[in-house]
mmCIF file with all atom_site columns, C-alpha atoms in Angstrom:
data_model
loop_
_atom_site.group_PDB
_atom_site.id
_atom_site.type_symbol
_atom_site.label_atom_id
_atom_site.label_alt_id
_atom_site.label_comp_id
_atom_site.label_asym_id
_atom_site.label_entity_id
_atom_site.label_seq_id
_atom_site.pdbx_PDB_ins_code
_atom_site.Cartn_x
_atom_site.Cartn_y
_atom_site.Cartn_z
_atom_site.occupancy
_atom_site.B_iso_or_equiv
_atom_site.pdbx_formal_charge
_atom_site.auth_seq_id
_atom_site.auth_comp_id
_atom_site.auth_asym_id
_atom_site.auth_atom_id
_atom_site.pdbx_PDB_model_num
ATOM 1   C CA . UNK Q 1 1   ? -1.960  64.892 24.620 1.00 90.00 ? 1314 UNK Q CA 1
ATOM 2   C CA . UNK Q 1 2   ? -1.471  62.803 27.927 1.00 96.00 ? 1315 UNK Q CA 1
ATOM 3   C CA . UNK Q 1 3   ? 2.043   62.196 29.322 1.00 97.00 ? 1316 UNK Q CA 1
ATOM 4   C CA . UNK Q 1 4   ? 3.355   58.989 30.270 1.00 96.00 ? 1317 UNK Q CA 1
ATOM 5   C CA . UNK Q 1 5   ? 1.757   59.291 34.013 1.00 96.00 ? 1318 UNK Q CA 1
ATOM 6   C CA . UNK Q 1 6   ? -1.612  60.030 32.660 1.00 97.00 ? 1319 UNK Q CA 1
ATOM 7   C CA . UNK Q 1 7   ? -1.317  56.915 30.138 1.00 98.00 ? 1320 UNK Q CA 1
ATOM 8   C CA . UNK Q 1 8   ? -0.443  54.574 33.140 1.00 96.00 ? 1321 UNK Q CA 1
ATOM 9   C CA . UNK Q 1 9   ? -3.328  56.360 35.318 1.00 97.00 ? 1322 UNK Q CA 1
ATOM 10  C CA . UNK Q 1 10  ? -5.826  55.967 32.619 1.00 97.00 ? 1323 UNK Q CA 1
ATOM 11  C CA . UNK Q 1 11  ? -4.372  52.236 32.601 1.00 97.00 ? 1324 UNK Q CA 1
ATOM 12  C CA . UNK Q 1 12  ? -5.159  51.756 35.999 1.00 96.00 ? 1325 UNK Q CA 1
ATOM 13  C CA . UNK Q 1 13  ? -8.886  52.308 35.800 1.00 96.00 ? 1326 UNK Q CA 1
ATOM 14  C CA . UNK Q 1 14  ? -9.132  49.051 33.738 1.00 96.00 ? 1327 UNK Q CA 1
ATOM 15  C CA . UNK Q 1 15  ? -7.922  46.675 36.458 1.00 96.00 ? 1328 UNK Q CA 1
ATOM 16  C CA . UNK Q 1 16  ? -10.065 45.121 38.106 1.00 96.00 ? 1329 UNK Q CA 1
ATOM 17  C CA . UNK Q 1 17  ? -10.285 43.274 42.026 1.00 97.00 ? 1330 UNK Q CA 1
ATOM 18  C CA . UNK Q 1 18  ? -8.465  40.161 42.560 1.00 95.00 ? 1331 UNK Q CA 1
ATOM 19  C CA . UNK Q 1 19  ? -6.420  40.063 39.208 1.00 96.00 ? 1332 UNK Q CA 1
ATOM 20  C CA . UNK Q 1 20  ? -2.921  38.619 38.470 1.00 95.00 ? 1333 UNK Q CA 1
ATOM 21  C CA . UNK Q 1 21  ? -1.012  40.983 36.479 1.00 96.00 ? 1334 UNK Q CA 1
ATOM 22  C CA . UNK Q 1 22  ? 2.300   41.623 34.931 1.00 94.00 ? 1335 UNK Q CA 1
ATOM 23  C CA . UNK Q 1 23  ? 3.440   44.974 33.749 1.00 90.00 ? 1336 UNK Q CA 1
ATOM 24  C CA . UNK Q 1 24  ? 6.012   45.589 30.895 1.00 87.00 ? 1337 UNK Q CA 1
ATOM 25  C CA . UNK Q 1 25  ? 8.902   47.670 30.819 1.00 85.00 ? 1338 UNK Q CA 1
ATOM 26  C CA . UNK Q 1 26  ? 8.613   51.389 30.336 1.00 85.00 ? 1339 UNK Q CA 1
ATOM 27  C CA . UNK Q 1 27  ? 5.285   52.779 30.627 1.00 91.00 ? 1340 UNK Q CA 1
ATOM 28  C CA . UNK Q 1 28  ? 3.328   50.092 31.735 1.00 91.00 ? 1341 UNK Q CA 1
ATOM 29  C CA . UNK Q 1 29  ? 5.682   49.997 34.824 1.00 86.00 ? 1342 UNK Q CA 1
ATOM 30  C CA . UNK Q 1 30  ? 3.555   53.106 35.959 1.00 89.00 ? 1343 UNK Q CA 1
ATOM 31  C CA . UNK Q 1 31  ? 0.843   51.808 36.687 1.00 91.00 ? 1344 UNK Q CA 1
ATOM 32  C CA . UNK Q 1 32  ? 1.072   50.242 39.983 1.00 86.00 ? 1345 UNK Q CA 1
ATOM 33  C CA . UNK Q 1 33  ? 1.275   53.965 41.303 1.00 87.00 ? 1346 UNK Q CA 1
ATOM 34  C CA . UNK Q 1 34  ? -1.970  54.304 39.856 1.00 92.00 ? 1347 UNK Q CA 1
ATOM 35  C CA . UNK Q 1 35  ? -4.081  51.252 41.011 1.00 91.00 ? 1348 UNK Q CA 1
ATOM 36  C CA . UNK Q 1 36  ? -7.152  52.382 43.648 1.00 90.00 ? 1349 UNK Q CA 1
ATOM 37  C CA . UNK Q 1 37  ? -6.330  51.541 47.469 1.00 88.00 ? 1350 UNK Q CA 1
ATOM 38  C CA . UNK Q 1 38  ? -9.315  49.886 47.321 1.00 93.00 ? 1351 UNK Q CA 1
ATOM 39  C CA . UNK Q 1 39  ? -8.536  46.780 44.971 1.00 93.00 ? 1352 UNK Q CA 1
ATOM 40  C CA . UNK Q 1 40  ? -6.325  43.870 45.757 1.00 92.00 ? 1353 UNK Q CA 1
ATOM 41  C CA . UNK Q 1 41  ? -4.524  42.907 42.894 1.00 94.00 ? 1354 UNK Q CA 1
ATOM 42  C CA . UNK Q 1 42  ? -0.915  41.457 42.418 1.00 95.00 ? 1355 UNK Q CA 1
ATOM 43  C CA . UNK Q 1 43  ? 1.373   42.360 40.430 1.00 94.00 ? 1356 UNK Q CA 1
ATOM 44  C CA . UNK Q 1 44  ? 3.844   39.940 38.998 1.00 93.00 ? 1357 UNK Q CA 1
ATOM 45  C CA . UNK Q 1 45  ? 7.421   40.544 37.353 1.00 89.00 ? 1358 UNK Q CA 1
ATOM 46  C CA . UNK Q 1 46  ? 8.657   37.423 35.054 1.00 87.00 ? 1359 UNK Q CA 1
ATOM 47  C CA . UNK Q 1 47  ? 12.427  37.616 36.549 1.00 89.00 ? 1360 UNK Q CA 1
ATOM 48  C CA . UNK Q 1 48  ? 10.614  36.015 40.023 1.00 91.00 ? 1361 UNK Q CA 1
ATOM 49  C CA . UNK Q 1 49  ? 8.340   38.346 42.270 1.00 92.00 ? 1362 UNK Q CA 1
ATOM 50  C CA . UNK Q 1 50  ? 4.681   38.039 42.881 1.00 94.00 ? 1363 UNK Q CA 1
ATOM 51  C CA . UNK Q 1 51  ? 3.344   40.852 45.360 1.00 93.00 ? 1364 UNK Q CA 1
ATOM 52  C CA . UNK Q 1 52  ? 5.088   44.277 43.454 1.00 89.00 ? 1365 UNK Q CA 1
ATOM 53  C CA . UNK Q 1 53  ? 4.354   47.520 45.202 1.00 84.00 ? 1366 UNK Q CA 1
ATOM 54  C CA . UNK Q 1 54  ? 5.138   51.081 43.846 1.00 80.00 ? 1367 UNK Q CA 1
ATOM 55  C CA . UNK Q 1 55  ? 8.472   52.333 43.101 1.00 85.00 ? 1368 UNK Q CA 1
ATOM 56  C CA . UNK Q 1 56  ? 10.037  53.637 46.442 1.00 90.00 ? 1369 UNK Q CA 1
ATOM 57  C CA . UNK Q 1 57  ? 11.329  56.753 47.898 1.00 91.00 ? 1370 UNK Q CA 1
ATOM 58  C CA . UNK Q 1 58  ? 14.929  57.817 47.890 1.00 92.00 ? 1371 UNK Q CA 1
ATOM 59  C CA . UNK Q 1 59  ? 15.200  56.386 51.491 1.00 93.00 ? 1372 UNK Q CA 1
ATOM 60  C CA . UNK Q 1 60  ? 13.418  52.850 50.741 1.00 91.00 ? 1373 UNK Q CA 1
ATOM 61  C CA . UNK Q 1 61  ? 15.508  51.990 47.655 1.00 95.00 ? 1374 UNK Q CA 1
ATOM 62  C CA . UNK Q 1 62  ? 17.066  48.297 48.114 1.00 94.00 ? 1375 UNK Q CA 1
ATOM 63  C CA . UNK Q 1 63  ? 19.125  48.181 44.536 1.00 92.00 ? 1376 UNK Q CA 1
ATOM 64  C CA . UNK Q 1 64  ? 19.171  44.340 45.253 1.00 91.00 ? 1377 UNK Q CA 1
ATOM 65  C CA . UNK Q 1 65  ? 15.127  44.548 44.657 1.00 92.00 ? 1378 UNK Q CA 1
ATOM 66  C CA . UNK Q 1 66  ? 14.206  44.734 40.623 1.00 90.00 ? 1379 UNK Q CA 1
ATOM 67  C CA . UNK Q 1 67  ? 11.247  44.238 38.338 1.00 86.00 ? 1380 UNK Q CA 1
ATOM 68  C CA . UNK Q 1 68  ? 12.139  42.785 34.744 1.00 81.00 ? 1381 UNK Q CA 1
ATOM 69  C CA . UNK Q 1 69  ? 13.474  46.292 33.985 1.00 79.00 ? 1382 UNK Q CA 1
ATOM 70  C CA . UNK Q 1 70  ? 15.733  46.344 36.496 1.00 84.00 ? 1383 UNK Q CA 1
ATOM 71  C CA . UNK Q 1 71  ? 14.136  49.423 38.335 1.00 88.00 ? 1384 UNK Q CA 1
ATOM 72  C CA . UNK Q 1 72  ? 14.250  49.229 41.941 1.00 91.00 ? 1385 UNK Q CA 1
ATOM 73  C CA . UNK Q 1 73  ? 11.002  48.141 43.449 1.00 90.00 ? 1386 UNK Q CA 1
ATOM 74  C CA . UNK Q 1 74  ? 9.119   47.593 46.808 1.00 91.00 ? 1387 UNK Q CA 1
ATOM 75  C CA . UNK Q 1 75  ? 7.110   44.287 47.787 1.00 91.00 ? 1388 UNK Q CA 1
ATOM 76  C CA . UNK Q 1 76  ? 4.031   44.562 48.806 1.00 88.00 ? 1389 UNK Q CA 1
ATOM 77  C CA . UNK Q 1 77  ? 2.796   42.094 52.206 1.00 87.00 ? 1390 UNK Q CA 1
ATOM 78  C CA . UNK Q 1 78  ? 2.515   39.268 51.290 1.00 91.00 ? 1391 UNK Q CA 1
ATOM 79  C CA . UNK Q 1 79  ? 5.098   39.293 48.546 1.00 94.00 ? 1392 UNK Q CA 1
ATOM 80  C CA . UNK Q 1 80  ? 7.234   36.099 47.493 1.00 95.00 ? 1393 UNK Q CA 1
ATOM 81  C CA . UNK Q 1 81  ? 10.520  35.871 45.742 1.00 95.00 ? 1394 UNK Q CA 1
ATOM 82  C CA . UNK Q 1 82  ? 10.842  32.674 43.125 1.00 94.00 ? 1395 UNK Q CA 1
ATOM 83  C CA . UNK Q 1 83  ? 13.130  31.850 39.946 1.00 92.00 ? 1396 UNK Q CA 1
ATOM 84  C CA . UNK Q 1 84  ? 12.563  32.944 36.511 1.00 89.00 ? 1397 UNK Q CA 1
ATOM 85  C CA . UNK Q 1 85  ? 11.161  29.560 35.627 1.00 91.00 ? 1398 UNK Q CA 1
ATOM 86  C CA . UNK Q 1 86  ? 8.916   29.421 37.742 1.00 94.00 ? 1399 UNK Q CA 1
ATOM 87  C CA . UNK Q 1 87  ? 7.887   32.532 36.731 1.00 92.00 ? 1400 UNK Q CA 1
ATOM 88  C CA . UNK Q 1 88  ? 7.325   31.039 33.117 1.00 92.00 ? 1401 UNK Q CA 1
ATOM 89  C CA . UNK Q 1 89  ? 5.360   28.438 34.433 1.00 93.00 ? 1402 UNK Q CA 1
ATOM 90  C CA . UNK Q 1 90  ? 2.931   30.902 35.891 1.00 92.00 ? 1403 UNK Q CA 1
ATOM 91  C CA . UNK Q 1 91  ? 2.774   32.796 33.105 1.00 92.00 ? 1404 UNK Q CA 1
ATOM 92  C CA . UNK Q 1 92  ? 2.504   30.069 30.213 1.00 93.00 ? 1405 UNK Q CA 1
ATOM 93  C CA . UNK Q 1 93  ? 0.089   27.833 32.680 1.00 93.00 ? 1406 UNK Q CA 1
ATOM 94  C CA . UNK Q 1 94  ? -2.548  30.794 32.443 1.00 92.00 ? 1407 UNK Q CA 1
ATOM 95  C CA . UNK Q 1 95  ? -2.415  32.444 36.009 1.00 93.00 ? 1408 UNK Q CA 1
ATOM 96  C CA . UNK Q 1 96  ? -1.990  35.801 34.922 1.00 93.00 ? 1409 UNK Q CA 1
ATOM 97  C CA . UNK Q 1 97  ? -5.324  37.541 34.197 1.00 95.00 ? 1410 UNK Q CA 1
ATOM 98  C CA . UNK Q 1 98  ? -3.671  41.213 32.384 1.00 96.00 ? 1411 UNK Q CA 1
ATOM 99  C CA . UNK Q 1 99  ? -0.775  41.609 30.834 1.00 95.00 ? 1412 UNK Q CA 1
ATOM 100 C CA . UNK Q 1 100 ? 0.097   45.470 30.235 1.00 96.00 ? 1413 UNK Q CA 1
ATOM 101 C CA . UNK Q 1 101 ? 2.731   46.166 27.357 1.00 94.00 ? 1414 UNK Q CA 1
ATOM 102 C CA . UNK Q 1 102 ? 4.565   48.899 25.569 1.00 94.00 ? 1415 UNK Q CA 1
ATOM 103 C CA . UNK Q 1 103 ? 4.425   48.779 21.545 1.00 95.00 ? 1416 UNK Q CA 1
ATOM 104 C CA . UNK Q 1 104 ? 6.440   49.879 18.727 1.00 95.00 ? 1417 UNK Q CA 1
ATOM 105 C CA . UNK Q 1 105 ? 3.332   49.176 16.156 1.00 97.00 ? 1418 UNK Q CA 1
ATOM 106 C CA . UNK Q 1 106 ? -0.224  47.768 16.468 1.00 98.00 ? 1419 UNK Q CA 1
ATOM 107 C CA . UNK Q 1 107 ? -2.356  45.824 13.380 1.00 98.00 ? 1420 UNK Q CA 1
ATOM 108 C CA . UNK Q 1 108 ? -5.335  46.623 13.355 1.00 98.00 ? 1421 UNK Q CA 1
ATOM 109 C CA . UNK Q 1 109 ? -5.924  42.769 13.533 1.00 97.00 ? 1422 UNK Q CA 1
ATOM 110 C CA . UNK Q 1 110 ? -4.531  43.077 17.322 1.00 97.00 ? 1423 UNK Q CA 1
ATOM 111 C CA . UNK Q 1 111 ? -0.908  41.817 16.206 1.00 97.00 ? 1424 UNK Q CA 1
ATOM 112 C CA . UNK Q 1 112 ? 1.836   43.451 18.427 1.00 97.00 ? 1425 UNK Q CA 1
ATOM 113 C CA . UNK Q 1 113 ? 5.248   44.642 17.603 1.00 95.00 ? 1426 UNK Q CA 1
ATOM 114 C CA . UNK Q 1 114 ? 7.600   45.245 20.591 1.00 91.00 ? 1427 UNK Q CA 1
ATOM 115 C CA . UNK Q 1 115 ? 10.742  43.338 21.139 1.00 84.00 ? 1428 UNK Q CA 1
ATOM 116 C CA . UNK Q 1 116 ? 13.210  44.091 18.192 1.00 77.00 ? 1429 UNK Q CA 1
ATOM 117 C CA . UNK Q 1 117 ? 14.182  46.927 15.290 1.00 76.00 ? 1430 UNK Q CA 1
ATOM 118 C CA . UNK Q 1 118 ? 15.899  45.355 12.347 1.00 72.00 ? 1431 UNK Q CA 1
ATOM 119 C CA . UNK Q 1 119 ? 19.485  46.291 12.210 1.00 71.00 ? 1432 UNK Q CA 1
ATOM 120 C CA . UNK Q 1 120 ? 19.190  47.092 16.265 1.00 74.00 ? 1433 UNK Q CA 1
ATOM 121 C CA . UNK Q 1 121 ? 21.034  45.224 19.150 1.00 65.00 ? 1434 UNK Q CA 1
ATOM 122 C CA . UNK Q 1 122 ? 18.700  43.710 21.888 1.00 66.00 ? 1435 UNK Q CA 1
ATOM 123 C CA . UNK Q 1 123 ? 19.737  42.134 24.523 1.00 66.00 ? 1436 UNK Q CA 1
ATOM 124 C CA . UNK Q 1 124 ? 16.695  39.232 23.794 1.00 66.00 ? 1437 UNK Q CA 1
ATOM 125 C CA . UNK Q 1 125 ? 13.247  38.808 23.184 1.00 65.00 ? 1438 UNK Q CA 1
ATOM 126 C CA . UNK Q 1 126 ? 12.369  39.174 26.728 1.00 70.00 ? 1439 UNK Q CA 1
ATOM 127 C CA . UNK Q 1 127 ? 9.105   37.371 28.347 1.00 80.00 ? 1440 UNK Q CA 1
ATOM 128 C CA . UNK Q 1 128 ? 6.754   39.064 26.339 1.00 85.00 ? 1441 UNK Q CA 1
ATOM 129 C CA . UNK Q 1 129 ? 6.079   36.228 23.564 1.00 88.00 ? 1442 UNK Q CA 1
ATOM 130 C CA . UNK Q 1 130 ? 5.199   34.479 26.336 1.00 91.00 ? 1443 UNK Q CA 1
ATOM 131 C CA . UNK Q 1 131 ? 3.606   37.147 27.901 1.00 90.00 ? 1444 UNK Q CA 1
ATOM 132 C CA . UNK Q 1 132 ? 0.936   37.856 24.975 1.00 92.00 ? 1445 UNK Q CA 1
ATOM 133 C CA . UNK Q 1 133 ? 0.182   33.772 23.953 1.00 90.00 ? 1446 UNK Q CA 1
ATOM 134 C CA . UNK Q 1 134 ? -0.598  33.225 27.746 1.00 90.00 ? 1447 UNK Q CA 1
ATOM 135 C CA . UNK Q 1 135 ? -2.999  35.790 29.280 1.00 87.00 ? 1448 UNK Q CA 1
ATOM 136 C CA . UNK Q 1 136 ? -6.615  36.781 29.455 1.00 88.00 ? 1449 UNK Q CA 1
ATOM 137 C CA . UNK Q 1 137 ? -6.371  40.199 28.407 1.00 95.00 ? 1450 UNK Q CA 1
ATOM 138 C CA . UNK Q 1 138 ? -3.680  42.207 26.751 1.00 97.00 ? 1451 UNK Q CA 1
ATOM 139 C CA . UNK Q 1 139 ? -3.393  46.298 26.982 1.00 98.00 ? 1452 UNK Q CA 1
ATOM 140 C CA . UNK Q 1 140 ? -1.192  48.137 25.239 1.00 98.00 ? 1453 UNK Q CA 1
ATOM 141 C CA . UNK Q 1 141 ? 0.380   51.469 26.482 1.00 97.00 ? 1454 UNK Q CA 1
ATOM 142 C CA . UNK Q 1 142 ? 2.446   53.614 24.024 1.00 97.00 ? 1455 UNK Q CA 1
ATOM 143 C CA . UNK Q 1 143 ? 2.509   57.012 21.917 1.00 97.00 ? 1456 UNK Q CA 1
ATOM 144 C CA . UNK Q 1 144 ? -0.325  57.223 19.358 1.00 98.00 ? 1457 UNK Q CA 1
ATOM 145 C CA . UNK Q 1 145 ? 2.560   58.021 16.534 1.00 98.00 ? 1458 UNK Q CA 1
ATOM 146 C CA . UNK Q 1 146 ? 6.796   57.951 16.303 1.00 95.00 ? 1459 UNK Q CA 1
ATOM 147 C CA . UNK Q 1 147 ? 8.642   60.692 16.769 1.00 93.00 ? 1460 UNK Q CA 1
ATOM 148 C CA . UNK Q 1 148 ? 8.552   61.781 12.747 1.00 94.00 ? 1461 UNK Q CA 1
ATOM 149 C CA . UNK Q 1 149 ? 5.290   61.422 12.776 1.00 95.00 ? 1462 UNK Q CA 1
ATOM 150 C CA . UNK Q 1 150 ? 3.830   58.140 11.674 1.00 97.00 ? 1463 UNK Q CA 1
ATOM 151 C CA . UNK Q 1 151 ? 1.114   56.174 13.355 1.00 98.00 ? 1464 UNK Q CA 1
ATOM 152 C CA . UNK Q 1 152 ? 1.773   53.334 15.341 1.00 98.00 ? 1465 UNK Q CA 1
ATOM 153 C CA . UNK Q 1 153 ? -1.560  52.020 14.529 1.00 98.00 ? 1466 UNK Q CA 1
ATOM 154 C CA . UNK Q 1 154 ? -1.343  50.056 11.609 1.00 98.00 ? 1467 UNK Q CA 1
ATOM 155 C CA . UNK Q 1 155 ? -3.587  48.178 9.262  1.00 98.00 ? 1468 UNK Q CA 1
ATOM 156 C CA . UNK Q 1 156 ? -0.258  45.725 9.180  1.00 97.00 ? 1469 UNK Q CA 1
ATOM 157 C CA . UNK Q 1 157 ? 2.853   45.459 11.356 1.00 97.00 ? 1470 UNK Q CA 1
ATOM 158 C CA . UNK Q 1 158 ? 6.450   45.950 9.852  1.00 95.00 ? 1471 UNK Q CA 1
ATOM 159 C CA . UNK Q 1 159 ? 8.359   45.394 12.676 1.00 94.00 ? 1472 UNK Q CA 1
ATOM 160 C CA . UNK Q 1 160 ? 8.887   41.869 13.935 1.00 92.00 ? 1473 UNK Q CA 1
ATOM 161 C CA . UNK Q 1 161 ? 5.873   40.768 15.318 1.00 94.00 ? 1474 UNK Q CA 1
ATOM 162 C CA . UNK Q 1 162 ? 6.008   39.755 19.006 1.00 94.00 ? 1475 UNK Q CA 1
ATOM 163 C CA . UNK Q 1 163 ? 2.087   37.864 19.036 1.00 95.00 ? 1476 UNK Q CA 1
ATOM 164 C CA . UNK Q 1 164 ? -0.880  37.949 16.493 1.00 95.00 ? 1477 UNK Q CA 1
ATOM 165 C CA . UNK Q 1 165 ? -4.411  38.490 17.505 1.00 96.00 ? 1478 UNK Q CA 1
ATOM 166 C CA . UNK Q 1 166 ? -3.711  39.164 21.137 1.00 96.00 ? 1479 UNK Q CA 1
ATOM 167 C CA . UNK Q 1 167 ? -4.046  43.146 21.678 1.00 97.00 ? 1480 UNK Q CA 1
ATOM 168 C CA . UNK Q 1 168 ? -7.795  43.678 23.430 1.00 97.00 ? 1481 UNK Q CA 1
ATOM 169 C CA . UNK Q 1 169 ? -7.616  47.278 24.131 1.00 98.00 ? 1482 UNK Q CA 1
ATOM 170 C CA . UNK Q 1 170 ? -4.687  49.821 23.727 1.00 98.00 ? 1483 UNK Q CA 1
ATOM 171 C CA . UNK Q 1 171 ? -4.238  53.293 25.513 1.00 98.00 ? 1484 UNK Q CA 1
ATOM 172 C CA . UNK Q 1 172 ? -2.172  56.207 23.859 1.00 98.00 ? 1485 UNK Q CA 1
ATOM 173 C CA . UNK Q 1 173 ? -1.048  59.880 24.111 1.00 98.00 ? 1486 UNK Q CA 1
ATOM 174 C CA . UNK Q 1 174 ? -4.402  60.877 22.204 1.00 98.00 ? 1487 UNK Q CA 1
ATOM 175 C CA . UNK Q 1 175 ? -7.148  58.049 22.553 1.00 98.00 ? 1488 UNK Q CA 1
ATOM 176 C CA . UNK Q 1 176 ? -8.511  54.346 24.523 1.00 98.00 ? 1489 UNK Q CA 1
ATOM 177 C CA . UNK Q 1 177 ? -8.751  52.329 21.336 1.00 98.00 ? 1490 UNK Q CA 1
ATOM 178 C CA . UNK Q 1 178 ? -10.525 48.579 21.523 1.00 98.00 ? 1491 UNK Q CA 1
ATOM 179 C CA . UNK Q 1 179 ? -8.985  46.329 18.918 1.00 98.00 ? 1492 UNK Q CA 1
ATOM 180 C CA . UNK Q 1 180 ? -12.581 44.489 17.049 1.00 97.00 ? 1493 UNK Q CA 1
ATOM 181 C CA . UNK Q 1 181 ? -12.877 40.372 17.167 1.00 94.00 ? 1494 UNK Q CA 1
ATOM 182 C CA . UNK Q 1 182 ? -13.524 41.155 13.263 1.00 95.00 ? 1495 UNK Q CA 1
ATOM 183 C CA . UNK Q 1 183 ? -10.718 43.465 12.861 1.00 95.00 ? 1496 UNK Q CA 1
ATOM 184 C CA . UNK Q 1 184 ? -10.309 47.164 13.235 1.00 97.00 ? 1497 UNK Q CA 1
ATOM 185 C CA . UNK Q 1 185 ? -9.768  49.811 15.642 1.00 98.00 ? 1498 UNK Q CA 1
ATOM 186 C CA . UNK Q 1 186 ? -13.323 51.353 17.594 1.00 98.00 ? 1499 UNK Q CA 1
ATOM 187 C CA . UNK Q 1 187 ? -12.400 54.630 19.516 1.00 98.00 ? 1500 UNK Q CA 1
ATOM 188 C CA . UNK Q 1 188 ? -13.668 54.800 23.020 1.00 98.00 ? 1501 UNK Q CA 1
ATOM 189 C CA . UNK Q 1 189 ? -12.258 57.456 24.630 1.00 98.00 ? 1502 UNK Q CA 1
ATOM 190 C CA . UNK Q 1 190 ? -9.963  60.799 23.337 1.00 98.00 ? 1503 UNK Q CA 1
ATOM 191 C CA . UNK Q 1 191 ? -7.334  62.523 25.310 1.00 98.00 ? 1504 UNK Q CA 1
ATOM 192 C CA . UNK Q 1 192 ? -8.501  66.163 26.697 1.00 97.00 ? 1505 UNK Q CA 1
ATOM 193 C CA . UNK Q 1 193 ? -8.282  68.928 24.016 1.00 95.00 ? 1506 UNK Q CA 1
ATOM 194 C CA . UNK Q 1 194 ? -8.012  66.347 21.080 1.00 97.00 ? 1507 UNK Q CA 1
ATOM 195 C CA . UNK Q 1 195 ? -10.737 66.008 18.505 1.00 97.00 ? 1508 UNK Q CA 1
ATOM 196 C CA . UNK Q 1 196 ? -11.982 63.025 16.940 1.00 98.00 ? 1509 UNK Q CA 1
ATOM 197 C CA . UNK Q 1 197 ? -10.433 63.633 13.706 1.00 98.00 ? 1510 UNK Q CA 1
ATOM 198 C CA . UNK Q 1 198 ? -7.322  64.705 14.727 1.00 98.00 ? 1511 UNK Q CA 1
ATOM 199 C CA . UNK Q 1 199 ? -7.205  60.758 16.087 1.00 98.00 ? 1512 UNK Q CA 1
ATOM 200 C CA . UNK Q 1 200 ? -8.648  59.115 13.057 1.00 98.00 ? 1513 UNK Q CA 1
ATOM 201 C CA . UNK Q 1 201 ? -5.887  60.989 10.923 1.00 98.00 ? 1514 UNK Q CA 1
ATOM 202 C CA . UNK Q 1 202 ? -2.887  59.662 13.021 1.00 98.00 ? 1515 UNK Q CA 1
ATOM 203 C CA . UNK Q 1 203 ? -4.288  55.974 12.575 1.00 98.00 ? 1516 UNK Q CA 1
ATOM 204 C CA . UNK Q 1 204 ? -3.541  53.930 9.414  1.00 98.00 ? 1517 UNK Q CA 1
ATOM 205 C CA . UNK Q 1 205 ? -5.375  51.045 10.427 1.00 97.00 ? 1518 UNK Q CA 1
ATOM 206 C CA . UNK Q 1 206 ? -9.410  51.178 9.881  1.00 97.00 ? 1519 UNK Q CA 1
ATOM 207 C CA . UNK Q 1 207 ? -11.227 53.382 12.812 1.00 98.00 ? 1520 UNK Q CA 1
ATOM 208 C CA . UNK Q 1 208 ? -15.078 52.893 13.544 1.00 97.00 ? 1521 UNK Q CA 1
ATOM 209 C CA . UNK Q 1 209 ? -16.268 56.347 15.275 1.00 98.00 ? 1522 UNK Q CA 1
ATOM 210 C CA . UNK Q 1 210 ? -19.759 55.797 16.858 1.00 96.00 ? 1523 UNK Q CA 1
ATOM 211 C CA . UNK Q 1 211 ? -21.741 58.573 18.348 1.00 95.00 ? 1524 UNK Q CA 1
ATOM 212 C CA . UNK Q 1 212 ? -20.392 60.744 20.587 1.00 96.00 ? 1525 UNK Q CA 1
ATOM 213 C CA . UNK Q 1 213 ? -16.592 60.061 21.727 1.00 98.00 ? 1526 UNK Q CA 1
ATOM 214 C CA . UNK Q 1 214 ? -16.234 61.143 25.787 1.00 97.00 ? 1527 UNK Q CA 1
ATOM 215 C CA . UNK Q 1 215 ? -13.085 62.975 26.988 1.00 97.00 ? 1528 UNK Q CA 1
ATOM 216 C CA . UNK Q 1 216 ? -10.817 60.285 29.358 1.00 96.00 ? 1529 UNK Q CA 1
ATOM 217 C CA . UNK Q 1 217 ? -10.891 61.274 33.365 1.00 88.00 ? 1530 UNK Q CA 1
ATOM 218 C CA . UNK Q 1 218 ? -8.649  59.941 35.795 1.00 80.00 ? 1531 UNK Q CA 1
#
């Protein structure tokens, strides 16, 4: 099974030159160590940067500098500082191309779960409903199942759901999984050392296997 690194740097491969992207909290925060030299790309945070570089070393920590997280950051050249609301307005007007998220559950209809547990204090909903109404493409990164066991991939969310029909691909622990127009999972891609069947019996929701399934490589 991949570690949270090798989710982000399997991430990475799917962005592409010249995007606009924003990168949820926890794992997706990653992936901007992972994005090839060669690509320009910007990274956006919805409390008011556009131009996010990778985390910093111990000696290039500025604790006044934070992504939505509020993990210290560095700014790429280029960068510019703003207010949250006109960080909204970038995001709802359509100007961000990927948005990469962390999941507690995922329908197999492409509906994501990931701002609130029943019965759980949050401290708000966060950007992320706007987040997953506004951009082009939506990736999810986030374990394949919970820690007792139970997929994460469902045929039907139980959590609150954050946005329906807006999950195009989603990257786990075991597996690249596309989420079908129609409905239903398609595997793509397994994790090193994990068979095909060990995936489709960690997923609730509908899996189409076709042909051969490829390892993932970094």
């Amino acid at each position: 099974m991949l570690n949270k690194d090798q989710i982000a740097q399997r991430i990475a491969k799917e962005v592409q030159n010249g995007q606009y992207i924003n990168l949820g909290i926890g794992i997706p925060t990653l992936v901007a160590n992972y994005i090839p030299d060669d690509l320009e790309v910007v990274l956006q945070s919805e409390n008011g940067l556009l131009g996010i570089g990778p985390f910093p070393t111990e000696d290039k920590v500025d604790p006044d500098l934070i992504n939505a997280g509020k993990q210290t950051i560095t700014m790429s050249k280029g960068s510019a500082l703003f207010n949250s609301s006109e960080s909204f307005a970038m995001i709802r007007g359509g100007h961000v191309h990927l948005t990469i998220l962390g999941a507690m559950e995922v329908s197999e209809n492409g509906d994501i779960a990931n701002w609130k547990i029943p019965g759980k204090m949050v401290k708000g909903m966060g950007g992320a409903m706007d987040l997953v109404a506004s951009a082009e493409n939506i990736i999810v990164a986030m374990q394949h199942c919970s820690k007792d066991g139970q997929s994460k991939l469902l045929k039907e969310c139980s959590l609150p759901i954050t946005g329906i029909r807006c999950v195009k691909k989603i990257v786990t622990d075991l597996a690249v999984v596309e989420v079908l127009p129609e409905g239903g999972f398609r595997l793509l891609e397994r994790a090193p050392g994990v068979s095909v069947q060990e995936i489709i019996d960690k997923t609730e929701g509908r899996m189409l296997v076709e042909g051969e399934i490829p390892e993932m490589s970094f």
